Amino acid sequence: MEKIVLVTGTFNICHSGHVRLLEFASRFGKVVVGINSDEYLWKKYGKNKTIKTSDRAYVLKSIKYVDQVVIFTEDHPGKLIEKVKPDFYVKGPDYKNVELPEDFSIHLVGCKLIIQNIEKENSTSKIIS
């Protein structure tokens, strides 16, 4: 049975760093991408600096490394992790040595946290500003 890999984020402006993260995640199994809802992005960036959920999902679904896209409405993906029960949870290099709010859920379902260990090359926040 193929392993399930969960990757989460806003993916507000999908850039090369995101694609490299998804390519990296695909090495471990079937990639499910969890994206934050519009409401979360509105709080984080403001309504005029966000791409709507349906458009972000469409772009992600078109990437060959992505098998499924799901939307979550909570501030962090803990409940999504508990629902999907992935074998692996992959985060980008900016999460190295960071305590994640979803740590409890990661341990609860017993998935392995994998941090992509490359130098961060892009940032949605920098692109927006």
PDB file of C-alpha atoms in Angstrom:
ATOM      1  CA  MET A   1       0.000   0.000   0.000  1.00  0.00           C
ATOM      2  CA  GLU A   2       1.336   3.416  -0.982  1.00  0.00           C
ATOM      3  CA  LYS A   3       2.332   5.774   1.823  1.00  0.00           C
ATOM      4  CA  ILE A   4       0.422   9.036   2.340  1.00  0.00           C
ATOM      5  CA  VAL A   5       2.407  12.267   2.577  1.00  0.00           C
ATOM      6  CA  LEU A   6       0.740  15.430   3.847  1.00  0.00           C
ATOM      7  CA  VAL A   7       2.067  18.889   3.011  1.00  0.00           C
ATOM      8  CA  THR A   8       0.244  21.958   4.329  1.00  0.00           C
ATOM      9  CA  GLY A   9       0.423  25.692   3.812  1.00  0.00           C
ATOM     10  CA  THR A  10      -1.252  28.734   2.361  1.00  0.00           C
ATOM     11  CA  PHE A  11       0.275  28.410  -1.119  1.00  0.00           C
ATOM     12  CA  ASN A  12      -1.037  31.936  -1.669  1.00  0.00           C
ATOM     13  CA  ILE A  13       1.436  32.557  -4.459  1.00  0.00           C
ATOM     14  CA  CYS A  14       2.737  29.214  -5.639  1.00  0.00           C
ATOM     15  CA  HIS A  15       6.425  29.634  -6.466  1.00  0.00           C
ATOM     16  CA  SER A  16       9.431  27.451  -7.306  1.00  0.00           C
ATOM     17  CA  GLY A  17      10.181  26.767  -3.645  1.00  0.00           C
ATOM     18  CA  HIS A  18       6.709  25.269  -3.247  1.00  0.00           C
ATOM     19  CA  VAL A  19       7.150  23.075  -6.311  1.00  0.00           C
ATOM     20  CA  ARG A  20      10.517  21.850  -5.025  1.00  0.00           C
ATOM     21  CA  LEU A  21       8.883  21.040  -1.673  1.00  0.00           C
ATOM     22  CA  LEU A  22       6.133  19.064  -3.418  1.00  0.00           C
ATOM     23  CA  GLU A  23       8.681  17.235  -5.570  1.00  0.00           C
ATOM     24  CA  PHE A  24      10.634  16.365  -2.405  1.00  0.00           C
ATOM     25  CA  ALA A  25       7.455  15.148  -0.669  1.00  0.00           C
ATOM     26  CA  SER A  26       6.515  12.945  -3.635  1.00  0.00           C
ATOM     27  CA  ARG A  27       9.618  10.815  -2.995  1.00  0.00           C
ATOM     28  CA  PHE A  28       7.895   9.445   0.114  1.00  0.00           C
ATOM     29  CA  GLY A  29       4.501   8.523  -1.377  1.00  0.00           C
ATOM     30  CA  LYS A  30       1.151   9.927  -2.502  1.00  0.00           C
ATOM     31  CA  VAL A  31       1.058  13.691  -1.833  1.00  0.00           C
ATOM     32  CA  VAL A  32      -1.988  15.266  -0.229  1.00  0.00           C
ATOM     33  CA  VAL A  33      -1.766  19.061   0.024  1.00  0.00           C
ATOM     34  CA  GLY A  34      -3.774  20.835   2.706  1.00  0.00           C
ATOM     35  CA  ILE A  35      -4.344  24.520   2.004  1.00  0.00           C
ATOM     36  CA  ASN A  36      -5.646  27.154   4.375  1.00  0.00           C
ATOM     37  CA  SER A  37      -9.070  28.634   3.699  1.00  0.00           C
ATOM     38  CA  ASP A  38      -9.666  32.105   2.293  1.00  0.00           C
ATOM     39  CA  GLU A  39     -10.651  33.400   5.733  1.00  0.00           C
ATOM     40  CA  TYR A  40      -7.262  32.421   7.177  1.00  0.00           C
ATOM     41  CA  LEU A  41      -5.432  34.191   4.357  1.00  0.00           C
ATOM     42  CA  TRP A  42      -7.577  37.305   4.733  1.00  0.00           C
ATOM     43  CA  LYS A  43      -6.493  37.501   8.385  1.00  0.00           C
ATOM     44  CA  LYS A  44      -2.835  36.851   7.509  1.00  0.00           C
ATOM     45  CA  TYR A  45      -2.362  39.016   4.389  1.00  0.00           C
ATOM     46  CA  GLY A  46      -5.562  41.056   3.951  1.00  0.00           C
ATOM     47  CA  LYS A  47      -8.286  40.456   1.364  1.00  0.00           C
ATOM     48  CA  ASN A  48      -6.565  42.431  -1.375  1.00  0.00           C
ATOM     49  CA  LYS A  49      -3.368  40.334  -1.153  1.00  0.00           C
ATOM     50  CA  THR A  50      -4.791  36.839  -1.459  1.00  0.00           C
ATOM     51  CA  ILE A  51      -5.594  34.389  -4.189  1.00  0.00           C
ATOM     52  CA  LYS A  52      -8.914  32.635  -3.621  1.00  0.00           C
ATOM     53  CA  THR A  53      -8.950  29.041  -2.464  1.00  0.00           C
ATOM     54  CA  SER A  54     -10.408  27.610  -5.661  1.00  0.00           C
ATOM     55  CA  ASP A  55      -7.611  29.178  -7.727  1.00  0.00           C
ATOM     56  CA  ARG A  56      -4.878  28.012  -5.346  1.00  0.00           C
ATOM     57  CA  ALA A  57      -6.341  24.493  -5.383  1.00  0.00           C
ATOM     58  CA  TYR A  58      -6.516  24.528  -9.192  1.00  0.00           C
ATOM     59  CA  VAL A  59      -2.839  25.496  -9.519  1.00  0.00           C
ATOM     60  CA  LEU A  60      -1.750  22.873  -6.989  1.00  0.00           C
ATOM     61  CA  LYS A  61      -3.817  20.131  -8.644  1.00  0.00           C
ATOM     62  CA  SER A  62      -2.042  20.874 -11.928  1.00  0.00           C
ATOM     63  CA  ILE A  63       1.383  20.111 -10.423  1.00  0.00           C
ATOM     64  CA  LYS A  64       2.438  16.566 -11.289  1.00  0.00           C
ATOM     65  CA  TYR A  65       3.702  15.853  -7.765  1.00  0.00           C
ATOM     66  CA  VAL A  66       0.280  16.492  -6.174  1.00  0.00           C
ATOM     67  CA  ASP A  67      -2.276  13.698  -5.899  1.00  0.00           C
ATOM     68  CA  GLN A  68      -4.980  15.470  -3.899  1.00  0.00           C
ATOM     69  CA  VAL A  69      -5.764  18.928  -2.512  1.00  0.00           C
ATOM     70  CA  VAL A  70      -7.927  19.536   0.559  1.00  0.00           C
ATOM     71  CA  ILE A  71      -8.936  22.787   2.230  1.00  0.00           C
ATOM     72  CA  PHE A  72      -8.908  23.255   5.985  1.00  0.00           C
ATOM     73  CA  THR A  73     -10.504  26.084   7.938  1.00  0.00           C
ATOM     74  CA  GLU A  74      -8.667  25.885  11.269  1.00  0.00           C
ATOM     75  CA  ASP A  75      -5.697  28.127  12.102  1.00  0.00           C
ATOM     76  CA  HIS A  76      -3.380  25.106  12.034  1.00  0.00           C
ATOM     77  CA  PRO A  77      -3.633  21.686  10.367  1.00  0.00           C
ATOM     78  CA  GLY A  78      -3.908  19.541  13.506  1.00  0.00           C
ATOM     79  CA  LYS A  79      -7.438  18.304  12.784  1.00  0.00           C
ATOM     80  CA  LEU A  80      -6.502  17.686   9.147  1.00  0.00           C
ATOM     81  CA  ILE A  81      -3.564  15.533  10.241  1.00  0.00           C
ATOM     82  CA  GLU A  82      -5.888  13.557  12.497  1.00  0.00           C
ATOM     83  CA  LYS A  83      -8.358  13.069   9.629  1.00  0.00           C
ATOM     84  CA  VAL A  84      -5.841  12.183   6.876  1.00  0.00           C
ATOM     85  CA  LYS A  85      -3.562  10.114   9.166  1.00  0.00           C
ATOM     86  CA  PRO A  86      -0.516  10.493   6.900  1.00  0.00           C
ATOM     87  CA  ASP A  87       2.557   8.323   7.139  1.00  0.00           C
ATOM     88  CA  PHE A  88       4.717  11.414   6.623  1.00  0.00           C
ATOM     89  CA  TYR A  89       4.154  15.111   7.276  1.00  0.00           C
ATOM     90  CA  VAL A  90       6.515  17.290   5.215  1.00  0.00           C
ATOM     91  CA  LYS A  91       7.344  20.919   5.947  1.00  0.00           C
ATOM     92  CA  GLY A  92       9.675  23.358   4.233  1.00  0.00           C
ATOM     93  CA  PRO A  93      13.088  24.530   5.456  1.00  0.00           C
ATOM     94  CA  ASP A  94      11.684  27.518   7.361  1.00  0.00           C
ATOM     95  CA  TYR A  95      10.217  25.071   9.918  1.00  0.00           C
ATOM     96  CA  LYS A  96      13.576  23.617  10.975  1.00  0.00           C
ATOM     97  CA  ASN A  97      13.911  23.772  14.791  1.00  0.00           C
ATOM     98  CA  VAL A  98      10.420  25.267  15.142  1.00  0.00           C
ATOM     99  CA  GLU A  99       7.740  23.994  17.498  1.00  0.00           C
ATOM    100  CA  LEU A 100       4.644  23.439  15.389  1.00  0.00           C
ATOM    101  CA  PRO A 101       1.131  24.007  16.752  1.00  0.00           C
ATOM    102  CA  GLU A 102       0.205  20.700  15.101  1.00  0.00           C
ATOM    103  CA  ASP A 103       2.920  18.737  16.980  1.00  0.00           C
ATOM    104  CA  PHE A 104       0.313  17.077  19.214  1.00  0.00           C
ATOM    105  CA  SER A 105      -1.589  15.756  16.195  1.00  0.00           C
ATOM    106  CA  ILE A 106       1.612  14.560  14.499  1.00  0.00           C
ATOM    107  CA  HIS A 107       2.441  12.477  17.566  1.00  0.00           C
ATOM    108  CA  LEU A 108      -1.164  11.366  18.046  1.00  0.00           C
ATOM    109  CA  VAL A 109      -1.380   9.736  14.588  1.00  0.00           C
ATOM    110  CA  GLY A 110       2.242   8.552  14.663  1.00  0.00           C
ATOM    111  CA  CYS A 111       3.352  10.098  11.404  1.00  0.00           C
ATOM    112  CA  LYS A 112       6.964  11.017  10.771  1.00  0.00           C
ATOM    113  CA  LEU A 113       7.763  14.718  10.483  1.00  0.00           C
ATOM    114  CA  ILE A 114      10.216  15.435   7.684  1.00  0.00           C
ATOM    115  CA  ILE A 115      11.719  18.898   7.213  1.00  0.00           C
ATOM    116  CA  GLN A 116      13.077  19.628   3.736  1.00  0.00           C
ATOM    117  CA  ASN A 117      16.707  20.469   4.388  1.00  0.00           C
ATOM    118  CA  ILE A 118      17.613  22.995   1.707  1.00  0.00           C
ATOM    119  CA  GLU A 119      18.196  26.710   1.769  1.00  0.00           C
ATOM    120  CA  LYS A 120      14.948  28.648   1.492  1.00  0.00           C
ATOM    121  CA  GLU A 121      14.863  30.384  -1.878  1.00  0.00           C
ATOM    122  CA  ASN A 122      11.502  32.178  -2.005  1.00  0.00           C
ATOM    123  CA  SER A 123       8.867  33.537   0.322  1.00  0.00           C
ATOM    124  CA  THR A 124       5.248  34.353  -0.419  1.00  0.00           C
ATOM    125  CA  SER A 125       5.415  37.173   2.138  1.00  0.00           C
ATOM    126  CA  LYS A 126       8.448  38.726   0.392  1.00  0.00           C
ATOM    127  CA  ILE A 127       6.758  38.403  -3.001  1.00  0.00           C
ATOM    128  CA  ILE A 128       3.620  40.142  -1.691  1.00  0.00           C
ATOM    129  CA  SER A 129       5.581  43.041  -0.208  1.00  0.00           C
TER     130      SER A 129
END
